[in-house]
mmCIF file of C-alpha atoms and ligand atoms in Angstrom:
data_model
loop_
_atom_site.group_PDB
_atom_site.id
_atom_site.type_symbol
_atom_site.label_atom_id
_atom_site.label_comp_id
_atom_site.label_asym_id
_atom_site.label_seq_id
_atom_site.Cartn_x
_atom_site.Cartn_y
_atom_site.Cartn_z
ATOM 1 C CA MET A 1 95.391 72.892 124.631
ATOM 2 C CA ARG A 2 96.696 70.942 121.600
ATOM 3 C CA MET A 3 93.669 71.798 119.415
ATOM 4 C CA GLU A 4 94.262 75.494 120.010
ATOM 5 C CA ARG A 5 97.822 75.304 118.674
ATOM 6 C CA ASN A 6 96.740 73.536 115.495
ATOM 7 C CA THR A 7 93.895 75.779 114.439
ATOM 8 C CA CYS A 8 94.450 78.643 112.020
ATOM 9 C CA VAL A 9 93.990 82.218 113.198
ATOM 10 C CA HIS A 10 90.798 82.421 111.160
ATOM 11 C CA CYS A 11 89.358 79.391 112.920
ATOM 12 C CA ARG A 12 90.495 80.591 116.355
ATOM 13 C CA LEU A 13 88.666 83.824 115.642
ATOM 14 C CA GLY A 14 85.578 81.720 115.039
ATOM 15 C CA GLY A 15 85.617 82.697 111.376
ATOM 16 C CA ARG A 16 84.843 86.248 112.401
ATOM 17 C CA MET A 17 87.289 87.585 109.850
ATOM 18 C CA GLU A 18 85.102 86.949 106.806
ATOM 19 C CA GLY A 19 83.318 90.220 106.060
ATOM 20 C CA ASP A 20 83.972 91.626 109.534
ATOM 21 C CA PHE A 21 84.925 95.114 108.325
ATOM 22 C CA THR A 22 87.031 96.992 110.880
ATOM 23 C CA GLY A 23 85.210 100.320 111.026
ATOM 24 C CA LYS A 24 86.933 103.632 111.630
ATOM 25 C CA ASP A 25 85.865 103.695 115.271
ATOM 26 C CA VAL A 26 87.561 100.338 115.914
ATOM 27 C CA TYR A 27 90.852 101.696 114.545
ATOM 28 C CA GLY A 28 90.598 104.668 116.854
ATOM 29 C CA LYS A 29 89.908 102.455 119.874
ATOM 30 C CA HIS A 30 92.003 99.330 119.249
ATOM 31 C CA PHE A 31 94.870 100.095 116.878
ATOM 32 C CA ALA A 32 98.133 100.045 118.874
ATOM 33 C CA PRO A 33 100.944 101.712 116.873
ATOM 34 C CA LYS A 34 103.736 100.292 119.067
ATOM 35 C CA ASP A 35 102.520 96.709 118.572
ATOM 36 C CA TYR A 36 102.117 97.323 114.846
ATOM 37 C CA LEU A 37 105.565 98.862 114.415
ATOM 38 C CA LYS A 38 107.220 96.034 116.348
ATOM 39 C CA MET A 39 105.359 93.371 114.365
ATOM 40 C CA TYR A 40 105.805 94.768 110.827
ATOM 41 C CA TYR A 41 108.778 97.170 110.897
ATOM 42 C CA SER A 42 111.431 95.575 113.103
ATOM 43 C CA PHE A 43 114.324 95.367 110.670
ATOM 44 C CA SER A 44 116.471 92.464 111.871
ATOM 45 C CA LYS A 45 117.128 90.032 114.694
ATOM 46 C CA GLU A 46 119.498 90.962 117.545
ATOM 47 C CA ASP A 47 122.359 89.156 115.718
ATOM 48 C CA GLY A 48 121.923 91.542 112.790
ATOM 49 C CA THR A 49 120.728 88.913 110.312
ATOM 50 C CA GLN A 50 118.331 90.729 108.034
ATOM 51 C CA GLU A 51 114.939 89.084 108.069
ATOM 52 C CA ASN A 52 112.310 91.694 107.130
ATOM 53 C CA ARG A 53 112.110 90.859 103.428
ATOM 54 C CA ALA A 54 108.756 92.639 103.030
ATOM 55 C CA LEU A 55 110.166 95.939 104.286
ATOM 56 C CA THR A 56 113.309 95.737 102.129
ATOM 57 C CA PHE A 57 111.078 95.152 99.089
ATOM 58 C CA TYR A 58 109.093 98.342 99.833
ATOM 59 C CA LEU A 59 112.307 100.334 100.421
ATOM 60 C CA GLN A 60 113.883 99.083 97.162
ATOM 61 C CA LYS A 61 110.779 100.059 95.146
ATOM 62 C CA PHE A 62 110.570 103.528 96.700
ATOM 63 C CA HIS A 63 114.316 103.908 95.917
ATOM 64 C CA LYS A 64 113.683 102.916 92.278
ATOM 65 C CA THR A 65 110.708 105.313 91.991
ATOM 66 C CA PHE A 66 112.226 108.462 93.434
ATOM 67 C CA THR A 67 116.030 108.076 93.340
ATOM 68 C CA VAL A 68 116.587 105.966 90.204
ATOM 69 C CA ASP A 69 113.592 106.888 87.999
ATOM 70 C CA GLY A 70 113.521 110.509 89.235
ATOM 71 C CA VAL A 71 109.858 111.045 90.161
ATOM 72 C CA LYS A 72 109.932 114.487 91.803
ATOM 73 C CA GLY A 73 107.990 117.711 92.274
ATOM 74 C CA ASP A 74 106.823 120.357 94.676
ATOM 75 C CA THR A 75 104.511 118.610 97.138
ATOM 76 C CA LEU A 76 104.041 114.927 98.022
ATOM 77 C CA ILE A 77 100.974 113.876 100.025
ATOM 78 C CA ASP A 78 101.046 110.473 101.747
ATOM 79 C CA ILE A 79 97.562 109.123 102.406
ATOM 80 C CA GLY A 80 97.052 106.796 105.387
ATOM 81 C CA SER A 81 100.640 107.094 106.630
ATOM 82 C CA GLY A 82 99.896 104.932 109.654
ATOM 83 C CA PRO A 83 102.578 105.400 112.357
ATOM 84 C CA THR A 84 105.445 104.933 109.890
ATOM 85 C CA ILE A 85 108.037 107.115 108.108
ATOM 86 C CA TYR A 86 109.879 104.483 105.982
ATOM 87 C CA GLN A 87 107.804 105.559 102.981
ATOM 88 C CA PHE A 88 109.463 109.023 102.990
ATOM 89 C CA LEU A 89 113.145 108.014 103.038
ATOM 90 C CA SER A 90 113.627 107.996 99.254
ATOM 91 C CA SER A 91 111.148 110.771 98.375
ATOM 92 C CA CYS A 92 112.348 113.353 100.938
ATOM 93 C CA GLY A 93 115.137 114.476 98.578
ATOM 94 C CA SER A 94 112.808 114.852 95.595
ATOM 95 C CA PHE A 95 110.038 117.101 96.965
ATOM 96 C CA ARG A 96 110.019 120.544 98.607
ATOM 97 C CA GLU A 97 107.279 119.489 101.023
ATOM 98 C CA ILE A 98 105.781 116.242 102.290
ATOM 99 C CA ILE A 99 102.359 116.094 103.941
ATOM 100 C CA ALA A 100 101.781 112.982 106.058
ATOM 101 C CA THR A 101 98.188 112.027 106.853
ATOM 102 C CA ASP A 102 96.220 109.444 108.774
ATOM 103 C CA TYR A 103 92.735 108.752 110.030
ATOM 104 C CA THR A 104 93.635 107.880 113.615
ATOM 105 C CA ASP A 105 94.949 110.278 116.248
ATOM 106 C CA GLN A 106 97.388 107.716 117.663
ATOM 107 C CA ASN A 107 99.073 107.180 114.283
ATOM 108 C CA ARG A 108 99.505 110.912 113.698
ATOM 109 C CA GLU A 109 100.870 111.259 117.264
ATOM 110 C CA GLU A 110 103.399 108.473 116.622
ATOM 111 C CA ILE A 111 104.706 110.280 113.528
ATOM 112 C CA LYS A 112 104.933 113.582 115.457
ATOM 113 C CA ARG A 113 106.836 111.737 118.231
ATOM 114 C CA TRP A 114 109.523 110.736 115.735
ATOM 115 C CA LEU A 115 109.586 114.192 114.129
ATOM 116 C CA LYS A 116 110.246 115.748 117.561
ATOM 117 C CA LYS A 117 112.956 113.132 118.380
ATOM 118 C CA ASP A 118 110.910 111.965 121.372
ATOM 119 C CA PRO A 119 112.919 109.217 123.142
ATOM 120 C CA GLU A 120 109.713 107.087 123.140
ATOM 121 C CA ALA A 121 109.537 107.247 119.337
ATOM 122 C CA PHE A 122 110.107 104.074 117.259
ATOM 123 C CA ASP A 123 113.783 103.520 116.289
ATOM 124 C CA TRP A 124 114.035 103.766 112.486
ATOM 125 C CA SER A 125 117.862 103.869 112.436
ATOM 126 C CA GLN A 126 118.329 100.413 110.839
ATOM 127 C CA VAL A 127 115.881 101.346 108.078
ATOM 128 C CA LEU A 128 117.570 104.749 107.553
ATOM 129 C CA LYS A 129 120.935 102.958 107.214
ATOM 130 C CA TYR A 130 119.503 100.486 104.697
ATOM 131 C CA VAL A 131 118.142 103.248 102.435
ATOM 132 C CA CYS A 132 121.409 105.213 102.699
ATOM 133 C CA GLU A 133 123.226 102.019 101.648
ATOM 134 C CA LEU A 134 120.941 101.811 98.590
ATOM 135 C CA GLU A 135 121.941 105.415 97.836
ATOM 136 C CA GLY A 136 125.650 104.578 98.162
ATOM 137 C CA ASP A 137 126.660 105.861 101.601
ATOM 138 C CA ARG A 138 125.350 104.040 104.690
ATOM 139 C CA GLU A 139 127.091 106.570 106.959
ATOM 140 C CA LYS A 140 124.709 109.364 105.867
ATOM 141 C CA TRP A 141 121.793 107.931 107.896
ATOM 142 C CA VAL A 142 121.712 110.722 110.503
ATOM 143 C CA GLU A 143 121.564 113.400 107.785
ATOM 144 C CA LYS A 144 118.837 111.379 106.042
ATOM 145 C CA GLY A 145 116.753 111.469 109.221
ATOM 146 C CA GLU A 146 117.175 115.230 109.455
ATOM 147 C CA LYS A 147 116.189 115.622 105.803
ATOM 148 C CA VAL A 148 112.991 113.633 106.382
ATOM 149 C CA ARG A 149 112.178 115.711 109.465
ATOM 150 C CA SER A 150 112.697 118.995 107.633
ATOM 151 C CA THR A 151 110.636 117.907 104.604
ATOM 152 C CA ILE A 152 107.542 116.629 106.445
ATOM 153 C CA ARG A 153 105.859 119.990 106.935
ATOM 154 C CA ARG A 154 102.364 118.897 108.014
ATOM 155 C CA VAL A 155 100.672 115.870 109.642
ATOM 156 C CA LEU A 156 96.959 116.025 108.812
ATOM 157 C CA LYS A 157 93.831 113.975 109.385
ATOM 158 C CA CYS A 158 92.527 112.117 106.328
ATOM 159 C CA ASP A 159 89.540 109.982 105.470
ATOM 160 C CA VAL A 160 89.702 108.236 102.096
ATOM 161 C CA THR A 161 85.938 107.635 102.125
ATOM 162 C CA GLN A 162 85.392 111.397 101.726
ATOM 163 C CA VAL A 163 85.397 112.997 98.268
ATOM 164 C CA ASN A 164 88.011 115.373 99.660
ATOM 165 C CA PRO A 165 90.083 113.032 101.881
ATOM 166 C CA LEU A 166 91.618 116.035 103.651
ATOM 167 C CA ALA A 167 88.317 117.836 104.383
ATOM 168 C CA PRO A 168 87.649 120.341 105.806
ATOM 169 C CA LEU A 169 91.055 121.501 104.551
ATOM 170 C CA VAL A 170 91.372 122.239 100.826
ATOM 171 C CA VAL A 171 94.933 121.477 99.744
ATOM 172 C CA ALA A 172 96.382 122.306 96.303
ATOM 173 C CA GLN A 173 96.763 119.261 94.032
ATOM 174 C CA ALA A 174 100.119 117.564 94.635
ATOM 175 C CA SER A 175 102.895 116.466 92.246
ATOM 176 C CA CYS A 176 102.719 113.017 93.855
ATOM 177 C CA VAL A 177 100.433 111.057 96.161
ATOM 178 C CA THR A 178 101.658 107.907 97.881
ATOM 179 C CA SER A 179 99.584 105.443 99.887
ATOM 180 C CA THR A 180 100.791 102.244 101.542
ATOM 181 C CA PHE A 181 98.412 99.533 102.820
ATOM 182 C CA CYS A 182 95.695 102.108 103.362
ATOM 183 C CA LEU A 183 92.798 101.660 100.960
ATOM 184 C CA ASP A 184 92.806 97.865 101.391
ATOM 185 C CA SER A 185 92.386 98.339 105.126
ATOM 186 C CA ALA A 186 90.006 101.312 105.004
ATOM 187 C CA CYS A 187 87.479 100.068 102.402
ATOM 188 C CA LYS A 188 84.795 97.479 103.175
ATOM 189 C CA ASP A 189 84.152 96.404 99.571
ATOM 190 C CA VAL A 190 85.344 96.914 95.988
ATOM 191 C CA THR A 191 82.746 99.630 95.279
ATOM 192 C CA THR A 192 84.092 101.660 98.212
ATOM 193 C CA TYR A 193 87.661 100.904 97.058
ATOM 194 C CA LEU A 194 86.987 102.238 93.540
ATOM 195 C CA ALA A 195 85.422 105.404 94.982
ATOM 196 C CA ALA A 196 88.224 105.889 97.510
ATOM 197 C CA LEU A 197 90.852 105.586 94.776
ATOM 198 C CA LYS A 198 89.040 108.329 92.822
ATOM 199 C CA ASN A 199 88.982 110.471 96.015
ATOM 200 C CA VAL A 200 92.723 109.977 96.557
ATOM 201 C CA GLY A 201 93.440 110.430 92.831
ATOM 202 C CA SER A 202 91.724 113.839 92.905
ATOM 203 C CA LEU A 203 94.619 115.082 95.073
ATOM 204 C CA VAL A 204 97.122 114.527 92.202
ATOM 205 C CA LYS A 205 97.690 117.269 89.624
ATOM 206 C CA PRO A 206 97.439 116.255 85.927
ATOM 207 C CA GLY A 207 100.755 114.686 84.900
ATOM 208 C CA GLY A 208 101.517 113.935 88.551
ATOM 209 C CA HIS A 209 102.225 110.505 90.003
ATOM 210 C CA LEU A 210 100.350 108.016 92.201
ATOM 211 C CA VAL A 211 102.394 105.418 94.094
ATOM 212 C CA LEU A 212 100.558 102.560 95.818
ATOM 213 C CA LEU A 213 101.601 99.653 98.021
ATOM 214 C CA VAL A 214 98.775 97.120 98.293
ATOM 215 C CA ALA A 215 98.249 93.792 100.061
ATOM 216 C CA LEU A 216 96.817 91.318 97.528
ATOM 217 C CA GLY A 217 94.838 88.248 98.533
ATOM 218 C CA ALA A 218 94.559 89.334 102.165
ATOM 219 C CA SER A 219 91.453 89.192 104.355
ATOM 220 C CA PHE A 220 92.976 90.090 107.726
ATOM 221 C CA TYR A 221 96.102 91.144 109.504
ATOM 222 C CA MET A 222 96.961 91.032 113.176
ATOM 223 C CA VAL A 223 98.221 93.915 115.315
ATOM 224 C CA GLY A 224 99.228 92.396 118.631
ATOM 225 C CA GLN A 225 96.329 90.046 119.445
ATOM 226 C CA HIS A 226 93.794 92.194 117.574
ATOM 227 C CA PRO A 227 92.620 91.139 114.083
ATOM 228 C CA PHE A 228 91.963 93.855 111.498
ATOM 229 C CA PHE A 229 89.927 93.478 108.308
ATOM 230 C CA CYS A 230 91.611 93.723 104.929
ATOM 231 C CA LEU A 231 89.649 93.916 101.668
ATOM 232 C CA TYR A 232 90.474 90.832 99.531
ATOM 233 C CA LEU A 233 91.975 92.358 96.350
ATOM 234 C CA GLU A 234 93.452 90.875 93.178
ATOM 235 C CA LYS A 235 95.991 92.634 90.919
ATOM 236 C CA GLU A 236 93.395 93.082 88.148
ATOM 237 C CA THR A 237 91.006 94.897 90.515
ATOM 238 C CA VAL A 238 93.705 97.312 91.657
ATOM 239 C CA ASP A 239 94.902 97.978 88.086
ATOM 240 C CA ARG A 240 91.318 98.618 86.921
ATOM 241 C CA ALA A 241 90.652 100.956 89.871
ATOM 242 C CA VAL A 242 93.796 102.972 89.093
ATOM 243 C CA THR A 243 92.915 103.222 85.384
ATOM 244 C CA GLU A 244 89.292 104.191 86.127
ATOM 245 C CA ALA A 245 90.577 106.905 88.485
ATOM 246 C CA GLY A 246 92.275 108.533 85.447
ATOM 247 C CA PHE A 247 95.820 107.160 85.652
ATOM 248 C CA ASP A 248 98.135 105.261 83.302
ATOM 249 C CA ILE A 249 100.112 102.533 85.089
ATOM 250 C CA LEU A 250 103.828 103.122 84.338
ATOM 251 C CA TRP A 251 105.079 99.966 86.074
ATOM 252 C CA SER A 252 104.195 97.606 88.889
ATOM 253 C CA GLU A 253 105.821 94.724 90.721
ATOM 254 C CA GLY A 254 104.540 92.104 93.147
ATOM 255 C CA ALA A 255 106.500 90.149 95.744
ATOM 256 C CA LYS A 256 105.405 86.931 97.429
ATOM 257 C CA ASN A 257 104.251 87.720 100.948
ATOM 258 C CA SER A 258 106.811 87.047 103.661
ATOM 259 C CA TYR A 259 104.607 87.875 106.661
ATOM 260 C CA SER A 260 103.987 85.014 109.044
ATOM 261 C CA PRO A 261 100.595 83.372 108.347
ATOM 262 C CA ILE A 262 99.814 84.165 111.986
ATOM 263 C CA HIS A 263 100.178 87.872 111.172
ATOM 264 C CA SER A 264 98.192 87.861 107.932
ATOM 265 C CA ASP A 265 96.890 85.697 105.064
ATOM 266 C CA CYS A 266 98.307 88.207 102.559
ATOM 267 C CA LYS A 267 99.522 86.440 99.353
ATOM 268 C CA THR A 268 101.407 89.254 97.610
ATOM 269 C CA VAL A 269 102.593 92.772 98.359
ATOM 270 C CA TYR A 270 102.063 94.870 95.216
ATOM 271 C CA PHE A 271 103.908 98.095 94.339
ATOM 272 C CA LEU A 272 102.504 100.304 91.561
ATOM 273 C CA VAL A 273 103.504 103.641 89.973
ATOM 274 C CA ALA A 274 100.991 105.486 87.786
ATOM 275 C CA GLN A 275 100.732 108.912 86.115
ATOM 276 C CA LYS A 276 97.580 111.042 85.985
ATOM 277 C CA ARG A 277 96.317 111.516 82.436
ATOM 278 C CA ILE A 278 96.330 115.115 81.192
ATOM 279 C CA LYS A 279 92.880 115.950 79.789
ATOM 280 C CA VAL A 280 93.235 117.509 76.327
HETATM 281 C C1 LIG B 301 101.551 96.225 106.927
HETATM 282 C C2 LIG B 301 100.215 96.907 106.984
HETATM 283 N N1 LIG B 301 100.072 98.170 107.359
HETATM 284 N N2 LIG B 301 98.767 98.474 107.274
HETATM 285 C C3 LIG B 301 98.328 99.880 107.498
HETATM 286 C C4 LIG B 301 97.385 99.992 108.679
HETATM 287 C C5 LIG B 301 98.003 99.307 109.873
HETATM 288 O O1 LIG B 301 96.191 99.351 108.336
HETATM 289 C C6 LIG B 301 97.152 101.475 108.990
HETATM 290 O O2 LIG B 301 97.855 101.982 109.837
HETATM 291 N N3 LIG B 301 96.265 102.236 108.317
HETATM 292 C C7 LIG B 301 95.456 101.820 107.191
HETATM 293 C C8 LIG B 301 93.978 101.948 107.550
HETATM 294 N N4 LIG B 301 93.683 103.299 108.011
HETATM 295 C C9 LIG B 301 92.305 103.664 107.982
HETATM 296 C C10 LIG B 301 91.369 102.920 108.692
HETATM 297 C C11 LIG B 301 90.020 103.280 108.645
HETATM 298 C C12 LIG B 301 89.569 104.360 107.894
HETATM 299 C C13 LIG B 301 90.488 105.133 107.174
HETATM 300 C C14 LIG B 301 90.078 106.227 106.394
HETATM 301 N N5 LIG B 301 90.968 106.955 105.696
HETATM 302 C C15 LIG B 301 92.286 106.651 105.745
HETATM 303 C C16 LIG B 301 92.782 105.611 106.477
HETATM 304 C C17 LIG B 301 91.865 104.802 107.207
HETATM 305 C C18 LIG B 301 94.495 103.766 109.088
HETATM 306 C C19 LIG B 301 95.980 103.613 108.731
HETATM 307 C C20 LIG B 301 98.045 97.412 106.886
HETATM 308 C C21 LIG B 301 98.949 96.395 106.680
HETATM 309 C C22 LIG B 301 98.629 95.039 106.199
HETATM 310 C C23 LIG B 301 97.499 94.855 105.388
HETATM 311 C C24 LIG B 301 97.203 93.574 104.911
HETATM 312 C C25 LIG B 301 98.034 92.494 105.221
HETATM 313 C C26 LIG B 301 99.148 92.688 106.026
HETATM 314 C C27 LIG B 301 99.447 93.962 106.527
#
């Protein structure tokens, strides 16, 4: 039907995206990791032409943070890991232990599938090769995979809306906390976002680092045919939330969104590195 092809996703959804927060239960029921991974983390076309500019931006910024700038420490906690492991490829050589976390069972299971080398696990080999090329030796990608597997020691449940996001577990404060596209998808409004950032920030030891990847100017994103809510955030809101959570922003960089408008209305993907103030 011609009209159908010409209407935006928002319109086709009957405008349901505005304010339609995707609650935790919906994630548990409707979030399909395989569809998500195929849609957002396929690295290139069959002919090898590289097309995933969003992913290469994230990988370059993680490389700058951990390999070039030398952010390191004992433990790194990743909050809202989703079903992905790309976020660990540069940090796995800089921390003794990585703890991956997510709210949904199916995302944690997808990570465990890759850790166990399950043949049904998502193929991250192209992404491993890209990061090894950034580090100067593309041929080291198999060893890189083994290093990631040996460094991810735990895969835990998290809920950023809880004061202790890892409750009922009490985990020692970490040298570094990373979180990619989590708070913007998990928080229904800015008040909740500010509180969630304080909750996540409480997991960082004084002097430790917080690394965030945020979708700016986004109200939804698609996984397969299912729309998911995203909190509409501007750079200034994120910067203020990080500062109010007790961190100094060391550097940040935004990149124009390269997702298809069918997948999301995201304007900018925003990478930020901050350091927790030491109370004197
Ligand atoms: C790309 C991309 N990836 N993602 C991350 C994704 C798929 O949303 C996810 O797996 N998440 C985050 C939400 N999350 C949660 C949901 C409910 C409650 C949670 C309570 N605590 C912690 C986590 C909770 C569960 C894991 C979002 C995008 C994206 C965003 C905007 C525009 C375009 C793309």
